[in-house]
Amino acid sequence: MKTERLIYLPLGGAGEVGMNAYVFGWGPEGRERLILVDLGVTFPDMDGAPGVDLILPDVAWLAERADRLEAIFITHAHEDHIGALAHLLPRLKAPVYARRFTALIARMKLEDQGRDPAAVTTVGAWPETVEAGPFTVSFLPVSHSIPESAALVIDTPAGRVVHTGDFKLDGNPLVGEPFDAELWHRVATEAGGVKVLTCDSTNVFVPHPGRSEATLGPAIEELIRGAKGMVAATTFASNVARVRTLAVAARAAGRSVVLLGRAMRRMIGAAQEAGVLTDFPPTIAPEDAEHVSRDNLMLIVTGSQGERRAATAALSRGKYLGFEMKEGDTFLFSSKTIPGNERSVLRIVNAFSEIGVEVVDDRDSRYHVSGHANRPDLEAVHELMKPQILIPMHGEHRMLREHARLAQAKGIASEIVPNGTMVDLTGDAPEIVEYIETGRVYLDGSVLVGAMDGVVRDRIRMAINGHVLVTLIVEDDRLLGEAWAETMGLPQAGRSRKLLAEVIEAEVTEHLDGAGAKTLRDDDRIDEAVKRIVRQAALEEIGKKPEVTVVVSRLSGG
Amino acid sequence: MKTERLIYLPLGGAGEVGMNAYVFGWGPEGRERLILVDLGVTFPDMDGAPGVDLILPDVAWLAERADRLEAIFITHAHEDHIGALAHLLPRLKAPVYARRFTALIARMKLEDQGRDPAAVTTVGAWPETVEAGPFTVSFLPVSHSIPESAALVIDTPAGRVVHTGDFKLDGNPLVGEPFDAELWHRVATEAGGVKVLTCDSTNVFVPHPGRSEATLGPAIEELIRGAKGMVAATTFASNVARVRTLAVAARAAGRSVVLLGRAMRRMIGAAQEAGVLTDFPPTIAPEDAEHVSRDNLMLIVTGSQGERRAATAALSRGKYLGFEMKEGDTFLFSSKTIPGNERSVLRIVNAFSEIGVEVVDDRDSRYHVSGHANRPDLEAVHELMKPQILIPMHGEHRMLREHARLAQAKGIASEIVPNGTMVDLTGDAPEIVEYIETGRVYLDGSVLVGAMDGVVRDRIRMAINGHVLVTLIVEDDRLLGEAWAETMGLPQAGRSRKLLAEVIEAEVTEHLDGAGAKTLRDDDRIDEAVKRIVRQAALEEIGKKPEVTVVVSRLSGG
């Protein structure tokens, strides 16, 4: 009989920033009772997943073991931690636990998808606990940029695990609880100390200590006071702390505040409803802003990452809900541009430049601070928690590597554990025991599509190569009339100056007219021959090999 | 009769970094004799131009006036200044002038495209001049990162124009001529001074003075000396200075140097052939490297921007030409990541991290310096040249704006002149006189396609929405059999769990069976009806509205 063991298996979030999903288990090998921490999304781009709405972790491994899943815990309400819950919960069928505000957002998301919000149970902060099979779990308050962010204290038969979630060391985060070193110290020293710290790695390469959210207000207020005309600022809608900082600064500078963008109004509304944001300054509705002079207005808007449909992009292109940025106005990016979004953000900055709007960005870090612990902050937490084992999570592979190295340099056992790697944490050091097939699932319209299913691959191929359709009618083993070709996403004509479609039609027709009954009786042979001819003709005419779809219609003998 | 005037019209490069193409003209309005400075490309991305090979400036305005075009001058051999020449020269039919190395590259490019290299004339540096209609043009050596970079001194009846091209203030650029302030001062003070300075704006937001290429060698050598295993480094192939710096440092650290990547071998070979790179250290061929131990090897490779097919990406995925990066090896990005390429570069960094390769990047600016003048350097050049008018060029709109502001603050007349804006420079200050239709042309395979032609737009739509083909056979005003549907880039099945193609076939068939002869006689009506039905059915099944192509085959009466 196998002995029992403590396992850890990231299904998402370890090897990327996004779609966090971490499994812990305890029990005999292959029969561990499981819990899942977080179930987030990541955002697609044209390069990798054109037309896709959201990217979710592939939880097939967990879904096959749903009977062993005791519970799902959500650390906080950011999309990369909660965004996949409503889409994947039906496959996992486990109770969901979260603190009040996070639970409220989770229920809203479940209702949006037509699912039962009763799956979510609200839990109070440490020392309140939830029993989940062999695990006793408690939500330990931690400073981040959204209300009620929590680390998890997961007591297991093998010892205490602390899973940091997203955090920074902020004594005055303005929204959510300050980082309470004494509380964390207590968690670290009782119950035999911390066996395992699974720890946020996002900012391990940032060499200086992180700054407090509270340091931003005066600089932003000064900027607004010095501005002429209208002022607008953007940040992540879910960065509730920053939205508040911007609004408070605007009010202090004597301006009326308008929140623009559905996501922002919804997030702030939810925080107020949950009672975790009682000191948000008064705002005015967009439709009331016409009574306020432009010099007295401050817009706080969505779209800090350059999203085409969000308020920031709309304002850079012209009017949005009656608001229009004009020469001499000021636009503040109180945000960091996520790698991959630079071009979209710069497109907006340049569009504002064309209007004559003063754009202020994060170039000198005056108007933005990160919500994640920097390298010295991580070292401070290592010191404070004194874990036996440190597992870096929430980061790209290079960040996990650096974080593991940092821990090892201090004599803490550590291992890089990317998505799909199962480690046994029972002993003194982590031991890799298995590799699980993991990956990504796309929410494409209303359908979940496997990233490897070829659906999006075909779209990328059409985008790169264009698409040619050839239709043929075959009657009695001979081509009836001529082949018909349509091209999509290809130049009309190339080298010969004849229409590409006509060149293709002529070559296909000629070939099939000369082909024997053996070919014309066999759809696969026709398909293969036509594709070859089309690609060759296109290569000669336009220098590209397009995707080809062949439709053969057969008329039963005349 | 109109008086003569000096005009300036950027067709590319002003409002973007890339595809430089600047027109100057002198003469009566509408009959100015013209010259073109540079004819470069910019590089496409999946977001804006999937499948496109190169982006070129739309020179339609100039092509229509080719009879007035006296000459084309190429300042240096970087792709964003020379890359479109071979593709567009047939439409412009003007003599091309460049210094020796640039001319060599230009001729190679013309030959690659099967064009006559004799179109290019080699010109010596200042004080040698070329007469081009009313213009007298001279190539003024300037420090950049490729041999024989030049500014242009363009003497016109209205006074002297200095067009900086790309430049930095480097007293020891190692490749190409040092910046010679005395020479520039002479240019500025003779011939009545500088009337117009058209000036590189790329680094106007960089607050500190630029550093010399010569400062990099010792740091890179130290890095290589400290490295175990194999070392590889990447930079732009066309950054000849950096390739040399890397090779010299590697040799000094006792390693054999291998150049990998066609572009790099070709560029270095051309520079050696032109006699402008006589001190490049000896290299060994890739096939000879098997006799050298890994600790004694240094690879210098293409692909610094994460290009999927280049050597850097190939090495991160596994072997390339027999070379394989292993745990403990070092990979140096001696380059800046261009906005938009971050995600591709990070994909490679993380792939190296998975192998265990130490990746060193430009985070602390030890291993890379820019080839462009920073803000204080630009101010120094303003001082040195004392132009009456400054026109910012080579930069995004926000950079042009900042640069114009910088000049105006010093009392220099300046104007933001983005692509397509014609200014009259005859008077004391620039005066906008006309807006020209400009834009981009795509090299797509072997065909030039207008960016607004809809070809690439259709590809983007297929990538986002997928593509459905419906084929129908109509005989005697009725549908023969059933409609046939094929889907590409769409999930096979959605809400009803039936195949999407079958749902579409059933709905289209049902509709057309019930439609009157009036509809079935009219291809446009069929097309419209089928598209509507397909989009509605797909929206219900999979939550997306695909692109639809309908092919109607008509059989003449049975």
Coordinates of N, CA and C in Angstrom, one line a residue, chain A residues 15 43-47 50-53 205 308 327 338-344 346-347 349-350 352-358 361 363 396-399 401 405 416 444-447 449 454-456 458-467 469 471 473 480 484 486 488-495 539-544 547-551 553 555, chain B residues 15 43-47 50-53 205 308 327 338-344 346-347 349-350 352-358 361 363 396-399 401 405 416 444-447 449 454-456 458-467 469 471 473 480 484 486 488-495 539-544 547-551 553 555:
Chain A
G15 N 4.5 29.6 -15.8 CA 5.1 29.6 -17.1 C 4.5 30.7 -17.9
F43 N -5.7 36.7 -21.9 CA -6.3 37.3 -23.1 C -5.6 37.0 -24.4
P44 N -6.4 36.8 -25.4 CA -5.8 36.4 -26.7 C -5.2 37.5 -27.5
D45 N -4.4 37.3 -28.4 CA -4.0 38.3 -29.3 C -4.0 37.8 -30.8
M46 N -3.9 38.6 -31.7 CA -4.0 38.3 -33.1 C -3.0 37.3 -33.5
D47 N -1.8 37.4 -32.9 CA -0.7 36.5 -33.3 C -1.0 35.0 -33.0
P50 N -6.4 34.6 -33.1 CA -7.3 35.6 -33.6 C -8.7 35.2 -33.5
G51 N -9.6 36.2 -33.1 CA -11.0 36.0 -33.0 C -11.4 35.3 -31.8
V52 N -10.5 34.9 -30.9 CA -10.8 34.2 -29.7 C -11.2 35.2 -28.7
D53 N -12.2 34.9 -27.8 CA -12.6 35.8 -26.8 C -11.8 35.7 -25.5
F205 N 12.2 40.2 -11.2 CA 13.3 40.9 -11.9 C 13.3 42.4 -11.6
R308 N -9.3 47.9 -28.5 CA -9.9 48.6 -29.6 C -11.3 49.1 -29.3
E327 N -7.4 69.6 -28.3 CA -6.1 70.1 -28.1 C -5.9 70.7 -26.7
I338 N 1.2 45.8 -20.7 CA 1.5 44.4 -20.7 C 2.2 44.1 -22.0
P339 N 3.3 43.3 -21.9 CA 4.1 42.9 -23.1 C 3.1 42.3 -24.2
G340 N 3.2 42.8 -25.4 CA 2.3 42.4 -26.5 C 1.3 43.5 -26.8
N341 N 1.0 44.4 -25.8 CA 0.1 45.4 -26.1 C 0.7 46.8 -26.5
E342 N 2.0 46.8 -26.5 CA 2.7 48.1 -26.8 C 2.2 48.8 -28.0
R343 N 2.0 48.0 -29.1 CA 1.7 48.6 -30.4 C 0.3 49.2 -30.3
S344 N -0.6 48.5 -29.7 CA -2.0 49.1 -29.5 C -2.0 50.3 -28.7
L346 N 0.6 52.4 -28.2 CA 1.2 53.5 -28.9 C 0.3 54.0 -30.0
R347 N -0.5 53.2 -30.6 CA -1.4 53.7 -31.7 C -2.3 54.7 -31.1
V349 N -1.7 56.6 -28.3 CA -0.8 57.7 -27.9 C -0.6 58.6 -29.1
N350 N -0.3 58.0 -30.2 CA -0.1 58.8 -31.4 C -1.4 59.4 -31.9
F352 N -3.8 60.5 -30.0 CA -3.9 61.6 -29.1 C -3.0 62.7 -29.5
S353 N -1.8 62.4 -29.9 CA -0.8 63.4 -30.3 C -1.3 64.1 -31.5
E354 N -2.0 63.4 -32.5 CA -2.5 64.1 -33.6 C -3.6 65.1 -33.3
I355 N -4.3 64.8 -32.2 CA -5.4 65.8 -31.8 C -4.7 66.9 -31.0
G356 N -3.6 66.7 -30.4 CA -2.9 67.7 -29.6 C -3.1 67.5 -28.1
V357 N -3.5 66.3 -27.8 CA -3.7 66.0 -26.4 C -2.4 65.7 -25.7
E358 N -2.2 66.2 -24.5 CA -1.0 65.9 -23.8 C -1.1 64.5 -23.2
D361 N 2.5 59.2 -19.5 CA 2.5 57.8 -19.3 C 3.4 57.4 -18.1
R363 N 6.3 56.6 -17.9 CA 7.8 56.5 -18.2 C 8.6 56.7 -17.0
E396 N 6.2 34.0 -15.8 CA 6.7 33.3 -17.0 C 7.9 32.4 -16.5
H397 N 8.3 31.5 -17.4 CA 9.3 30.5 -17.0 C 10.5 31.2 -16.5
R398 N 10.9 32.3 -17.2 CA 12.2 33.0 -16.8 C 12.0 33.6 -15.4
M399 N 10.8 34.0 -15.0 CA 10.6 34.5 -13.6 C 10.6 33.4 -12.6
R401 N 12.3 30.6 -12.9 CA 13.7 30.3 -12.7 C 14.4 31.2 -11.8
R405 N 16.0 30.4 -8.1 CA 17.4 30.6 -7.8 C 17.6 31.5 -6.6
I416 N 11.7 24.7 -10.1 CA 10.8 25.3 -11.1 C 9.7 24.3 -11.4
D444 N -14.5 30.7 -27.9 CA -14.6 31.3 -29.2 C -16.0 31.5 -29.5
G445 N -16.5 32.7 -29.4 CA -18.0 32.9 -29.4 C -18.5 32.2 -28.2
S446 N -19.4 31.3 -28.4 CA -20.0 30.6 -27.2 C -19.5 29.2 -27.0
V447 N -18.4 28.8 -27.8 CA -18.0 27.4 -27.8 C -16.6 27.4 -27.2
V449 N -13.1 25.6 -27.4 CA -12.3 24.9 -28.4 C -11.0 24.7 -27.9
G454 N -7.1 22.7 -34.0 CA -6.9 23.1 -35.4 C -7.9 24.2 -35.8
V455 N -8.8 24.5 -35.0 CA -9.8 25.5 -35.5 C -9.1 26.9 -35.7
V456 N -8.4 27.3 -34.7 CA -7.7 28.6 -34.7 C -6.5 28.5 -35.7
D458 N -6.5 26.9 -38.4 CA -7.0 27.1 -39.8 C -7.3 28.6 -40.0
R459 N -7.7 29.3 -39.0 CA -8.0 30.7 -39.1 C -6.7 31.5 -39.4
I460 N -5.6 31.1 -38.6 CA -4.3 31.8 -38.8 C -3.8 31.5 -40.2
R461 N -4.0 30.2 -40.7 CA -3.5 29.9 -42.1 C -4.3 30.7 -43.1
M462 N -5.6 30.9 -42.9 CA -6.3 31.7 -43.9 C -5.8 33.2 -43.8
A463 N -5.5 33.6 -42.6 CA -5.0 35.0 -42.5 C -3.7 35.2 -43.2
I464 N -2.8 34.2 -43.1 CA -1.5 34.4 -43.7 C -1.5 34.1 -45.2
N465 N -2.3 33.0 -45.6 CA -2.2 32.5 -47.0 C -3.4 32.9 -47.9
G466 N -4.5 33.4 -47.3 CA -5.7 33.5 -48.1 C -6.4 32.2 -48.3
H467 N -7.5 32.3 -49.0 CA -8.3 31.1 -49.1 C -8.9 31.0 -50.5
L469 N -11.5 28.8 -53.0 CA -12.6 27.7 -53.0 C -12.7 27.3 -54.5
T471 N -15.2 24.9 -56.8 CA -16.4 24.0 -56.8 C -16.4 23.3 -58.2
I473 N -18.6 20.3 -60.6 CA -19.8 19.4 -60.7 C -19.3 18.2 -61.6
L480 N -18.5 18.4 -65.4 CA -19.6 19.0 -66.1 C -19.3 20.5 -66.2
W484 N -15.2 26.2 -61.0 CA -15.5 27.5 -60.6 C -14.6 27.8 -59.4
E486 N -13.4 30.8 -56.4 CA -13.5 32.0 -55.7 C -12.3 32.2 -54.8
M488 N -10.5 34.5 -51.6 CA -10.8 35.4 -50.5 C -9.5 35.8 -49.8
G489 N -9.3 37.1 -49.7 CA -8.0 37.5 -49.1 C -6.8 37.4 -50.0
L490 N -7.0 37.4 -51.3 CA -5.9 37.3 -52.2 C -6.0 38.4 -53.3
P491 N -4.9 38.8 -53.8 CA -4.9 39.8 -54.9 C -5.7 39.3 -56.1
Q492 N -6.5 40.1 -56.7 CA -7.3 39.7 -57.8 C -6.5 39.1 -59.0
A493 N -5.3 39.7 -59.2 CA -4.5 39.3 -60.3 C -3.0 39.4 -60.0
G494 N -2.2 38.7 -60.7 CA -0.8 38.7 -60.4 C 0.0 38.8 -61.7
R495 N 1.0 38.0 -61.8 CA 2.0 38.1 -62.9 C 1.4 38.2 -64.3
L539 N 1.1 30.2 -56.7 CA 2.5 30.5 -56.5 C 3.1 31.2 -57.7
E540 N 2.8 30.7 -58.9 CA 3.3 31.3 -60.1 C 2.7 32.7 -60.3
E541 N 1.5 32.9 -60.0 CA 0.8 34.1 -60.3 C 1.1 35.2 -59.3
I542 N 1.0 34.8 -58.0 CA 1.0 35.8 -56.9 C 2.1 35.5 -55.9
G543 N 2.8 34.4 -56.0 CA 3.9 34.2 -55.1 C 3.5 33.7 -53.8
K544 N 2.3 33.1 -53.6 CA 1.8 32.6 -52.4 C 1.1 31.3 -52.6
E547 N -4.6 28.6 -48.8 CA -5.4 27.4 -48.3 C -6.4 27.2 -49.4
V548 N -6.8 25.9 -49.6 CA -7.7 25.6 -50.7 C -8.8 24.7 -50.1
T549 N -10.1 25.0 -50.5 CA -11.2 24.1 -50.2 C -11.8 23.7 -51.5
V550 N -12.0 22.4 -51.7 CA -12.6 21.9 -52.9 C -13.9 21.3 -52.6
V551 N -15.0 21.7 -53.3 CA -16.3 21.1 -53.2 C -16.7 20.4 -54.5
S553 N -19.5 18.4 -56.4 CA -21.0 18.0 -56.4 C -21.1 16.9 -57.4
L555 N -23.7 14.8 -59.7 CA -25.0 14.6 -60.2 C -25.1 13.1 -60.5
Chain B
G15 N 5.5 60.1 -38.7 CA 4.3 59.6 -38.1 C 4.5 58.1 -37.8
F43 N 7.9 46.7 -41.3 CA 7.7 45.2 -41.2 C 6.2 45.0 -40.7
P44 N 5.6 44.1 -41.3 CA 4.2 43.8 -40.9 C 4.0 43.0 -39.6
D45 N 2.9 43.0 -39.0 CA 2.6 42.1 -37.9 C 1.2 41.4 -38.2
M46 N 0.9 40.4 -37.3 CA -0.3 39.7 -37.5 C -1.5 40.6 -37.3
D47 N -1.4 41.5 -36.3 CA -2.5 42.5 -36.0 C -3.0 43.2 -37.3
P50 N -1.5 40.4 -41.6 CA -1.1 39.0 -41.6 C -0.8 38.5 -43.0
G51 N 0.3 37.8 -43.0 CA 0.7 37.1 -44.3 C 1.5 38.1 -45.2
V52 N 1.5 39.3 -44.9 CA 2.2 40.3 -45.8 C 3.7 40.2 -45.5
D53 N 4.5 40.3 -46.6 CA 5.9 40.2 -46.5 C 6.6 41.5 -46.1
F205 N 12.5 61.3 -26.8 CA 12.0 61.1 -25.4 C 13.1 60.5 -24.5
R308 N 10.2 34.4 -36.2 CA 10.0 33.0 -36.0 C 11.0 32.1 -36.8
E327 N 21.9 23.7 -21.2 CA 21.9 24.2 -19.9 C 23.2 24.9 -19.6
I338 N 11.8 46.2 -30.4 CA 10.9 47.2 -31.1 C 9.5 47.0 -30.6
P339 N 8.8 48.1 -30.2 CA 7.4 47.9 -29.7 C 6.6 47.0 -30.7
G340 N 5.9 46.1 -30.1 CA 5.1 45.2 -30.9 C 5.8 43.8 -31.0
N341 N 7.1 43.8 -30.7 CA 7.8 42.5 -30.8 C 8.1 41.8 -29.5
E342 N 7.6 42.5 -28.4 CA 7.9 42.0 -27.0 C 7.5 40.6 -26.8
R343 N 6.3 40.3 -27.3 CA 5.8 38.9 -27.0 C 6.6 37.9 -27.7
S344 N 7.0 38.1 -28.9 CA 7.8 37.2 -29.7 C 9.2 37.0 -29.0
L346 N 9.9 37.6 -25.8 CA 9.7 36.9 -24.5 C 9.5 35.4 -24.7
R347 N 8.8 35.1 -25.8 CA 8.6 33.6 -26.0 C 9.9 32.9 -26.1
V349 N 12.9 34.1 -24.9 CA 13.5 34.1 -23.6 C 13.0 33.0 -22.7
N350 N 11.7 32.8 -22.7 CA 11.2 31.7 -21.9 C 11.5 30.3 -22.4
F352 N 14.3 29.6 -23.9 CA 15.7 29.4 -23.4 C 15.7 29.1 -21.9
S353 N 14.9 29.8 -21.1 CA 14.8 29.5 -19.7 C 14.4 28.0 -19.5
E354 N 13.5 27.5 -20.3 CA 13.2 26.1 -20.1 C 14.4 25.2 -20.4
I355 N 15.2 25.5 -21.3 CA 16.4 24.7 -21.5 C 17.5 24.9 -20.4
G356 N 17.4 26.1 -19.8 CA 18.4 26.4 -18.7 C 19.5 27.3 -19.2
V357 N 19.2 28.0 -20.4 CA 20.2 28.9 -20.9 C 20.1 30.2 -20.1
E358 N 21.3 30.8 -19.8 CA 21.3 32.1 -19.2 C 21.0 33.2 -20.2
D361 N 19.8 40.4 -21.3 CA 19.1 41.3 -22.2 C 19.6 42.7 -21.9
R363 N 18.3 45.0 -20.2 CA 17.6 45.6 -19.1 C 18.4 46.8 -18.5
E396 N 7.4 58.5 -34.7 CA 6.0 58.5 -34.5 C 5.5 59.9 -34.3
H397 N 4.2 60.1 -34.4 CA 3.6 61.4 -34.3 C 4.0 62.1 -33.0
R398 N 3.9 61.3 -31.9 CA 4.2 61.8 -30.6 C 5.7 62.3 -30.5
M399 N 6.6 61.7 -31.3 CA 8.0 62.1 -31.3 C 8.1 63.4 -32.1
R401 N 5.9 65.6 -32.5 CA 5.3 66.7 -31.7 C 6.3 67.2 -30.7
R405 N 8.3 70.8 -30.5 CA 8.1 71.6 -29.3 C 9.5 72.0 -28.7
I416 N 4.9 70.3 -37.1 CA 4.7 68.8 -37.2 C 4.3 68.6 -38.6
D444 N 2.9 41.3 -51.0 CA 2.2 40.1 -50.5 C 2.5 39.0 -51.5
G445 N 3.4 38.1 -51.1 CA 4.0 37.2 -52.1 C 4.8 38.0 -53.1
S446 N 4.4 37.9 -54.3 CA 5.1 38.7 -55.4 C 4.3 39.9 -55.9
V447 N 3.2 40.2 -55.2 CA 2.2 41.2 -55.7 C 2.2 42.4 -54.8
V449 N 0.0 45.2 -53.2 CA -1.4 45.3 -52.9 C -1.6 46.6 -52.1
G454 N -8.6 46.0 -49.5 CA -9.5 45.0 -48.9 C -9.0 43.6 -48.9
V455 N -7.9 43.3 -49.6 CA -7.3 42.0 -49.6 C -7.0 41.5 -48.2
V456 N -6.2 42.3 -47.5 CA -5.7 41.9 -46.2 C -6.9 42.1 -45.2
D458 N -9.9 41.2 -45.8 CA -10.6 40.0 -45.8 C -9.9 38.9 -45.1
R459 N -8.6 38.9 -45.1 CA -7.8 37.8 -44.4 C -8.0 38.0 -42.9
I460 N -8.0 39.3 -42.4 CA -8.2 39.5 -41.0 C -9.6 39.1 -40.6
R461 N -10.6 39.4 -41.5 CA -12.0 38.9 -41.1 C -12.1 37.4 -41.0
M462 N -11.4 36.7 -42.0 CA -11.5 35.3 -41.9 C -10.8 34.8 -40.6
A463 N -9.7 35.5 -40.2 CA -9.0 35.1 -39.0 C -9.8 35.3 -37.8
I464 N -10.6 36.3 -37.8 CA -11.4 36.6 -36.6 C -12.7 35.8 -36.6
N465 N -13.3 35.7 -37.7 CA -14.7 35.2 -37.8 C -14.8 33.8 -38.4
G466 N -13.7 33.3 -39.0 CA -13.9 32.0 -39.7 C -14.6 32.2 -41.0
H467 N -14.7 31.1 -41.8 CA -15.2 31.2 -43.1 C -16.1 30.0 -43.4
L469 N -18.4 28.3 -46.5 CA -18.7 28.2 -47.9 C -20.0 27.4 -48.1
T471 N -22.3 25.9 -51.2 CA -22.5 25.7 -52.7 C -23.9 25.2 -52.9
I473 N -26.7 24.1 -56.2 CA -26.9 23.9 -57.6 C -28.4 24.3 -57.9
L480 N -31.5 22.2 -56.7 CA -31.3 20.8 -57.0 C -30.7 20.1 -55.8
W484 N -24.8 22.6 -49.9 CA -23.6 22.0 -49.3 C -22.9 23.1 -48.5
E486 N -19.3 24.0 -46.2 CA -18.0 23.7 -45.6 C -17.6 24.8 -44.6
M488 N -14.5 26.5 -42.3 CA -13.0 26.6 -42.1 C -12.7 27.5 -41.0
G489 N -12.0 27.1 -40.0 CA -11.7 27.9 -38.8 C -12.8 28.1 -37.9
L490 N -13.7 27.1 -37.8 CA -14.9 27.2 -36.9 C -15.0 25.9 -36.2
P491 N -15.6 26.0 -35.0 CA -15.8 24.7 -34.3 C -16.8 23.8 -35.1
Q492 N -16.6 22.5 -35.0 CA -17.4 21.6 -35.7 C -18.9 21.7 -35.3
A493 N -19.1 21.8 -34.0 CA -20.4 21.8 -33.5 C -20.6 22.8 -32.3
G494 N -21.8 23.2 -32.1 CA -22.0 24.2 -31.0 C -23.2 23.7 -30.2
R495 N -24.1 24.7 -29.9 CA -25.1 24.5 -28.9 C -26.0 23.2 -29.1
L539 N -24.5 32.2 -35.4 CA -24.6 33.0 -34.1 C -25.4 32.1 -33.1
E540 N -26.4 31.5 -33.5 CA -27.2 30.7 -32.5 C -26.4 29.4 -32.1
E541 N -25.7 28.8 -33.0 CA -25.0 27.6 -32.7 C -23.7 27.8 -31.9
I542 N -22.9 28.8 -32.5 CA -21.5 28.9 -31.9 C -21.2 30.4 -31.4
G543 N -22.2 31.2 -31.5 CA -22.0 32.6 -31.0 C -21.1 33.5 -31.8
K544 N -20.9 33.2 -33.1 CA -20.0 34.0 -34.0 C -20.8 34.2 -35.3
E547 N -17.5 34.9 -41.9 CA -17.5 35.3 -43.3 C -18.2 34.2 -44.1
V548 N -18.9 34.6 -45.1 CA -19.6 33.6 -45.9 C -19.4 33.8 -47.4
T549 N -19.1 32.7 -48.1 CA -19.0 32.8 -49.5 C -20.0 31.8 -50.1
V550 N -20.8 32.3 -51.0 CA -21.8 31.5 -51.6 C -21.5 31.2 -53.1
V551 N -21.5 30.0 -53.5 CA -21.3 29.7 -54.9 C -22.6 29.0 -55.5
S553 N -24.2 27.3 -58.7 CA -24.0 26.7 -60.0 C -25.3 26.5 -60.7
L555 N -27.5 24.9 -63.7 CA -27.6 23.9 -64.8 C -28.6 24.5 -65.7

